[in-house]
Each structure stands twice: as C-alpha cells, then as structure tokens.
Amino acid sequence: MRLRARLETVAIAVAVLLAGAGGALLGVRAGNAASAPDVERLTIAAPETFAEPPQDAARSPGGFTGFGGPPAIRGEVQRSGLVQSVESGALVVGTPESSVTVRYTSPQRLFRIVPAGAPLRAGDLVQVRVEDGRALAILRLPPGLEQGGNRAR
C-alpha cells in the first residue's frame, strides 16, 4: 500500500513538472510570436547589381543621384521610382509594378538636389563626380553634414 502511494506521488510530481515545462515552452513561443516585428524582409537576388545606382535612377543635370563615397552623403540606391504618397514620417516610392514605404524619424536628413543659388566658397563641402579620370560635375552638400554622427568615414 505504501508503494502504491509513493508511485502515485511520483506520477503526480512528474505530471506537474511536464505540465510546467510544456506551459513554459508554449509561453515562450506565444511570446515570440506576439512580439515579432511586423516587417517584410526584402531579399535581393543579385546584390552586386546595386553596386552602382540603377541606370533609371533620377539624376541631377550634373549626373548625381545624391549618394556617393566619402565625404559625400552616405548611402546606396536601393530603389528608384516616383514618390507616390507622402505622410508624416513616411513616403512611398515606386513604379507601376511595385512600391516601397520609407519610414523616417526626422526630415532633417531628406535632401533635394537644386540649382546653386550662390557660387562655391572656401569651406563648402562638395562631392565631385569623376568619370574616366575627369571631374565632370560638383555637388555642394548641406552644411554640417559631417557633424552629429553622420560623418563619412
């Protein structure tokens, strides 16, 4: 009789431990699923095709896309197209085939290439477009672009 009581106690203890472990496992999975970010991952089949701006990327009359090597504006052209809509903190860029939503926290890092309103001065931060060893165009970059953690390295 004592043996039976001990076996029942051990069986109940094992059942409680298994239930606790199963509940913990299900809780972790449910927590991970509930807290997973709602982000769509974009996979580019051939990343090397984006080493240079796409040929259909919008360019200024000087041939600039707005991105380049140091000390220019850091970045790469990942997507080009027309601005389809603008909201506070987001804009949609796309083509008739597809679009991408760009979310931003500060509009201070959005730039537009416009004709110069004044001649170049000593101290201006510029980007020079060089092709076949010849300087073809100069882009004046916004003042203070290298400050505040945005410094090109």
PDB file of C-alpha atoms in Angstrom:
ATOM      1  CA  MET A   1       0.000   0.000   0.000  1.00  0.00           C
ATOM      2  CA  ARG A   2       2.847   2.368   0.754  1.00  0.00           C
ATOM      3  CA  LEU A   3       4.453   1.551  -2.582  1.00  0.00           C
ATOM      4  CA  ARG A   4       1.286   2.446  -4.440  1.00  0.00           C
ATOM      5  CA  ALA A   5       1.025   5.803  -2.637  1.00  0.00           C
ATOM      6  CA  ARG A   6       4.651   6.596  -3.466  1.00  0.00           C
ATOM      7  CA  LEU A   7       4.135   5.697  -7.142  1.00  0.00           C
ATOM      8  CA  GLU A   8       1.062   7.930  -7.286  1.00  0.00           C
ATOM      9  CA  THR A   9       3.036  10.798  -5.696  1.00  0.00           C
ATOM     10  CA  VAL A  10       5.905  10.355  -8.172  1.00  0.00           C
ATOM     11  CA  ALA A  11       3.455  10.166 -11.101  1.00  0.00           C
ATOM     12  CA  ILE A  12       1.707  13.363  -9.957  1.00  0.00           C
ATOM     13  CA  ALA A  13       5.064  15.146  -9.490  1.00  0.00           C
ATOM     14  CA  VAL A  14       6.210  14.090 -12.979  1.00  0.00           C
ATOM     15  CA  ALA A  15       2.884  15.229 -14.464  1.00  0.00           C
ATOM     16  CA  VAL A  16       3.191  18.621 -12.724  1.00  0.00           C
ATOM     17  CA  LEU A  17       6.787  19.037 -13.979  1.00  0.00           C
ATOM     18  CA  LEU A  18       5.808  18.086 -17.543  1.00  0.00           C
ATOM     19  CA  ALA A  19       2.838  20.451 -17.449  1.00  0.00           C
ATOM     20  CA  GLY A  20       5.077  23.278 -16.171  1.00  0.00           C
ATOM     21  CA  ALA A  21       7.726  22.629 -18.851  1.00  0.00           C
ATOM     22  CA  GLY A  22       5.091  22.396 -21.582  1.00  0.00           C
ATOM     23  CA  GLY A  23       3.441  25.603 -20.392  1.00  0.00           C
ATOM     24  CA  ALA A  24       6.791  27.410 -20.321  1.00  0.00           C
ATOM     25  CA  LEU A  25       7.629  26.218 -23.846  1.00  0.00           C
ATOM     26  CA  LEU A  26       4.237  27.268 -25.184  1.00  0.00           C
ATOM     27  CA  GLY A  27       4.505  30.601 -23.348  1.00  0.00           C
ATOM     28  CA  VAL A  28       7.905  31.355 -24.888  1.00  0.00           C
ATOM     29  CA  ARG A  29       6.635  30.501 -28.385  1.00  0.00           C
ATOM     30  CA  ALA A  30       3.479  32.563 -27.919  1.00  0.00           C
ATOM     31  CA  GLY A  31       5.536  35.493 -26.567  1.00  0.00           C
ATOM     32  CA  ASN A  32       7.956  35.350 -29.508  1.00  0.00           C
ATOM     33  CA  ALA A  33       5.081  35.210 -31.993  1.00  0.00           C
ATOM     34  CA  ALA A  34       3.277  38.123 -30.303  1.00  0.00           C
ATOM     35  CA  SER A  35       6.372  40.339 -30.139  1.00  0.00           C
ATOM     36  CA  ALA A  36       7.761  39.597 -33.620  1.00  0.00           C
ATOM     37  CA  PRO A  37       8.107  42.840 -35.613  1.00  0.00           C
ATOM     38  CA  ASP A  38       5.697  43.336 -38.482  1.00  0.00           C
ATOM     39  CA  VAL A  39       8.435  43.812 -41.080  1.00  0.00           C
ATOM     40  CA  GLU A  40       8.658  42.467 -44.587  1.00  0.00           C
ATOM     41  CA  ARG A  41      12.198  41.372 -45.434  1.00  0.00           C
ATOM     42  CA  LEU A  42      13.336  42.280 -48.926  1.00  0.00           C
ATOM     43  CA  THR A  43      15.694  39.759 -50.481  1.00  0.00           C
ATOM     44  CA  ILE A  44      17.695  40.927 -53.459  1.00  0.00           C
ATOM     45  CA  ALA A  45      18.610  38.052 -55.721  1.00  0.00           C
ATOM     46  CA  ALA A  46      21.756  39.693 -57.107  1.00  0.00           C
ATOM     47  CA  PRO A  47      23.072  42.350 -54.666  1.00  0.00           C
ATOM     48  CA  GLU A  48      26.019  43.129 -56.936  1.00  0.00           C
ATOM     49  CA  THR A  49      23.587  44.730 -59.380  1.00  0.00           C
ATOM     50  CA  PHE A  50      23.162  47.552 -56.837  1.00  0.00           C
ATOM     51  CA  ALA A  51      26.880  48.360 -56.549  1.00  0.00           C
ATOM     52  CA  GLU A  52      26.157  51.421 -58.705  1.00  0.00           C
ATOM     53  CA  PRO A  53      22.945  53.438 -58.859  1.00  0.00           C
ATOM     54  CA  PRO A  54      20.485  51.883 -61.319  1.00  0.00           C
ATOM     55  CA  GLN A  55      20.603  53.405 -64.792  1.00  0.00           C
ATOM     56  CA  ASP A  56      16.981  54.545 -64.439  1.00  0.00           C
ATOM     57  CA  ALA A  57      17.708  56.336 -61.127  1.00  0.00           C
ATOM     58  CA  ALA A  58      16.753  60.000 -61.205  1.00  0.00           C
ATOM     59  CA  ARG A  59      19.851  62.131 -61.666  1.00  0.00           C
ATOM     60  CA  SER A  60      20.564  65.812 -61.476  1.00  0.00           C
ATOM     61  CA  PRO A  61      21.818  67.635 -64.580  1.00  0.00           C
ATOM     62  CA  GLY A  62      25.348  67.021 -63.223  1.00  0.00           C
ATOM     63  CA  GLY A  63      24.719  63.269 -63.046  1.00  0.00           C
ATOM     64  CA  PHE A  64      24.380  62.984 -59.247  1.00  0.00           C
ATOM     65  CA  THR A  65      21.949  60.653 -57.513  1.00  0.00           C
ATOM     66  CA  GLY A  66      22.666  62.171 -54.097  1.00  0.00           C
ATOM     67  CA  PHE A  67      24.770  59.292 -52.826  1.00  0.00           C
ATOM     68  CA  GLY A  68      28.450  58.544 -53.190  1.00  0.00           C
ATOM     69  CA  GLY A  69      31.671  57.784 -51.404  1.00  0.00           C
ATOM     70  CA  PRO A  70      33.175  59.782 -48.545  1.00  0.00           C
ATOM     71  CA  PRO A  71      32.815  62.598 -47.749  1.00  0.00           C
ATOM     72  CA  ALA A  72      29.528  62.660 -49.649  1.00  0.00           C
ATOM     73  CA  ILE A  73      26.124  61.625 -48.367  1.00  0.00           C
ATOM     74  CA  ARG A  74      26.489  58.042 -47.182  1.00  0.00           C
ATOM     75  CA  GLY A  75      24.096  55.526 -48.647  1.00  0.00           C
ATOM     76  CA  GLU A  76      23.273  53.328 -51.577  1.00  0.00           C
ATOM     77  CA  VAL A  77      20.496  53.487 -54.118  1.00  0.00           C
ATOM     78  CA  GLN A  78      18.298  50.506 -53.273  1.00  0.00           C
ATOM     79  CA  ARG A  79      15.149  51.600 -55.019  1.00  0.00           C
ATOM     80  CA  SER A  80      14.226  54.252 -57.518  1.00  0.00           C
ATOM     81  CA  GLY A  81      10.866  55.409 -58.784  1.00  0.00           C
ATOM     82  CA  LEU A  82       8.325  58.147 -58.333  1.00  0.00           C
ATOM     83  CA  VAL A  83       7.073  59.437 -54.990  1.00  0.00           C
ATOM     84  CA  GLN A  84       3.556  58.023 -54.839  1.00  0.00           C
ATOM     85  CA  SER A  85       2.466  59.469 -51.492  1.00  0.00           C
ATOM     86  CA  VAL A  86       3.849  61.443 -48.556  1.00  0.00           C
ATOM     87  CA  GLU A  87       2.655  61.239 -44.967  1.00  0.00           C
ATOM     88  CA  SER A  88       4.120  62.438 -41.690  1.00  0.00           C
ATOM     89  CA  GLY A  89       7.159  60.219 -41.141  1.00  0.00           C
ATOM     90  CA  ALA A  90       6.755  58.133 -44.299  1.00  0.00           C
ATOM     91  CA  LEU A  91       6.848  58.307 -48.049  1.00  0.00           C
ATOM     92  CA  VAL A  92       6.028  55.731 -50.693  1.00  0.00           C
ATOM     93  CA  VAL A  93       8.389  55.361 -53.673  1.00  0.00           C
ATOM     94  CA  GLY A  94       7.551  53.084 -56.526  1.00  0.00           C
ATOM     95  CA  THR A  95       6.822  52.158 -60.080  1.00  0.00           C
ATOM     96  CA  PRO A  96       3.623  50.783 -61.594  1.00  0.00           C
ATOM     97  CA  GLU A  97       4.881  47.255 -60.803  1.00  0.00           C
ATOM     98  CA  SER A  98       5.720  47.676 -57.115  1.00  0.00           C
ATOM     99  CA  SER A  99       6.385  50.171 -54.344  1.00  0.00           C
ATOM    100  CA  VAL A 100       8.270  50.533 -51.075  1.00  0.00           C
ATOM    101  CA  THR A 101       7.372  52.573 -47.982  1.00  0.00           C
ATOM    102  CA  VAL A 102      10.253  54.532 -46.441  1.00  0.00           C
ATOM    103  CA  ARG A 103       9.720  55.493 -42.797  1.00  0.00           C
ATOM    104  CA  TYR A 104      11.872  58.169 -41.174  1.00  0.00           C
ATOM    105  CA  THR A 105      12.047  59.809 -37.769  1.00  0.00           C
ATOM    106  CA  SER A 106      13.467  63.172 -38.814  1.00  0.00           C
ATOM    107  CA  PRO A 107      13.015  65.077 -42.088  1.00  0.00           C
ATOM    108  CA  GLN A 108      16.372  66.813 -41.461  1.00  0.00           C
ATOM    109  CA  ARG A 109      18.125  64.015 -43.391  1.00  0.00           C
ATOM    110  CA  LEU A 110      15.971  64.404 -46.530  1.00  0.00           C
ATOM    111  CA  PHE A 111      17.754  66.355 -49.260  1.00  0.00           C
ATOM    112  CA  ARG A 112      16.761  67.663 -52.662  1.00  0.00           C
ATOM    113  CA  ILE A 113      19.266  68.462 -55.395  1.00  0.00           C
ATOM    114  CA  VAL A 114      18.525  72.000 -56.624  1.00  0.00           C
ATOM    115  CA  PRO A 115      20.484  74.511 -58.716  1.00  0.00           C
ATOM    116  CA  ALA A 116      23.003  76.518 -56.682  1.00  0.00           C
ATOM    117  CA  GLY A 117      21.748  79.893 -55.533  1.00  0.00           C
ATOM    118  CA  ALA A 118      25.265  81.205 -54.870  1.00  0.00           C
ATOM    119  CA  PRO A 119      28.763  80.425 -56.159  1.00  0.00           C
ATOM    120  CA  LEU A 120      31.019  77.967 -54.310  1.00  0.00           C
ATOM    121  CA  ARG A 121      33.007  79.370 -51.380  1.00  0.00           C
ATOM    122  CA  ALA A 122      36.040  78.192 -49.472  1.00  0.00           C
ATOM    123  CA  GLY A 123      34.899  75.731 -46.801  1.00  0.00           C
ATOM    124  CA  ASP A 124      31.926  74.328 -48.771  1.00  0.00           C
ATOM    125  CA  LEU A 125      31.556  70.550 -48.515  1.00  0.00           C
ATOM    126  CA  VAL A 126      31.363  69.167 -52.049  1.00  0.00           C
ATOM    127  CA  GLN A 127      31.186  65.893 -53.906  1.00  0.00           C
ATOM    128  CA  VAL A 128      32.994  65.721 -57.235  1.00  0.00           C
ATOM    129  CA  ARG A 129      31.727  63.314 -59.906  1.00  0.00           C
ATOM    130  CA  VAL A 130      34.738  61.833 -61.660  1.00  0.00           C
ATOM    131  CA  GLU A 131      34.449  59.693 -64.749  1.00  0.00           C
ATOM    132  CA  ASP A 132      37.452  58.297 -66.633  1.00  0.00           C
ATOM    133  CA  GLY A 133      39.772  60.452 -64.518  1.00  0.00           C
ATOM    134  CA  ARG A 134      37.973  63.702 -65.402  1.00  0.00           C
ATOM    135  CA  ALA A 135      35.942  65.823 -63.000  1.00  0.00           C
ATOM    136  CA  LEU A 136      32.556  66.222 -64.691  1.00  0.00           C
ATOM    137  CA  ALA A 137      30.410  67.867 -62.009  1.00  0.00           C
ATOM    138  CA  ILE A 138      30.417  69.234 -58.456  1.00  0.00           C
ATOM    139  CA  LEU A 139      27.608  68.813 -55.927  1.00  0.00           C
ATOM    140  CA  ARG A 140      27.543  71.158 -52.913  1.00  0.00           C
ATOM    141  CA  LEU A 141      26.463  69.161 -49.864  1.00  0.00           C
ATOM    142  CA  PRO A 142      24.433  70.579 -46.958  1.00  0.00           C
ATOM    143  CA  PRO A 143      26.477  72.427 -44.316  1.00  0.00           C
ATOM    144  CA  GLY A 144      27.188  70.369 -41.204  1.00  0.00           C
ATOM    145  CA  LEU A 145      26.601  67.047 -42.966  1.00  0.00           C
ATOM    146  CA  GLU A 146      29.695  65.549 -41.327  1.00  0.00           C
ATOM    147  CA  GLN A 147      28.581  66.521 -37.801  1.00  0.00           C
ATOM    148  CA  GLY A 148      26.291  64.743 -35.373  1.00  0.00           C
ATOM    149  CA  GLY A 149      27.269  61.126 -36.007  1.00  0.00           C
ATOM    150  CA  ASN A 150      26.704  61.378 -39.766  1.00  0.00           C
ATOM    151  CA  ARG A 151      30.373  61.827 -40.514  1.00  0.00           C
ATOM    152  CA  ALA A 152      31.529  59.878 -43.530  1.00  0.00           C
ATOM    153  CA  ARG A 153      34.383  57.531 -42.733  1.00  0.00           C
TER     154      ARG A 153
END
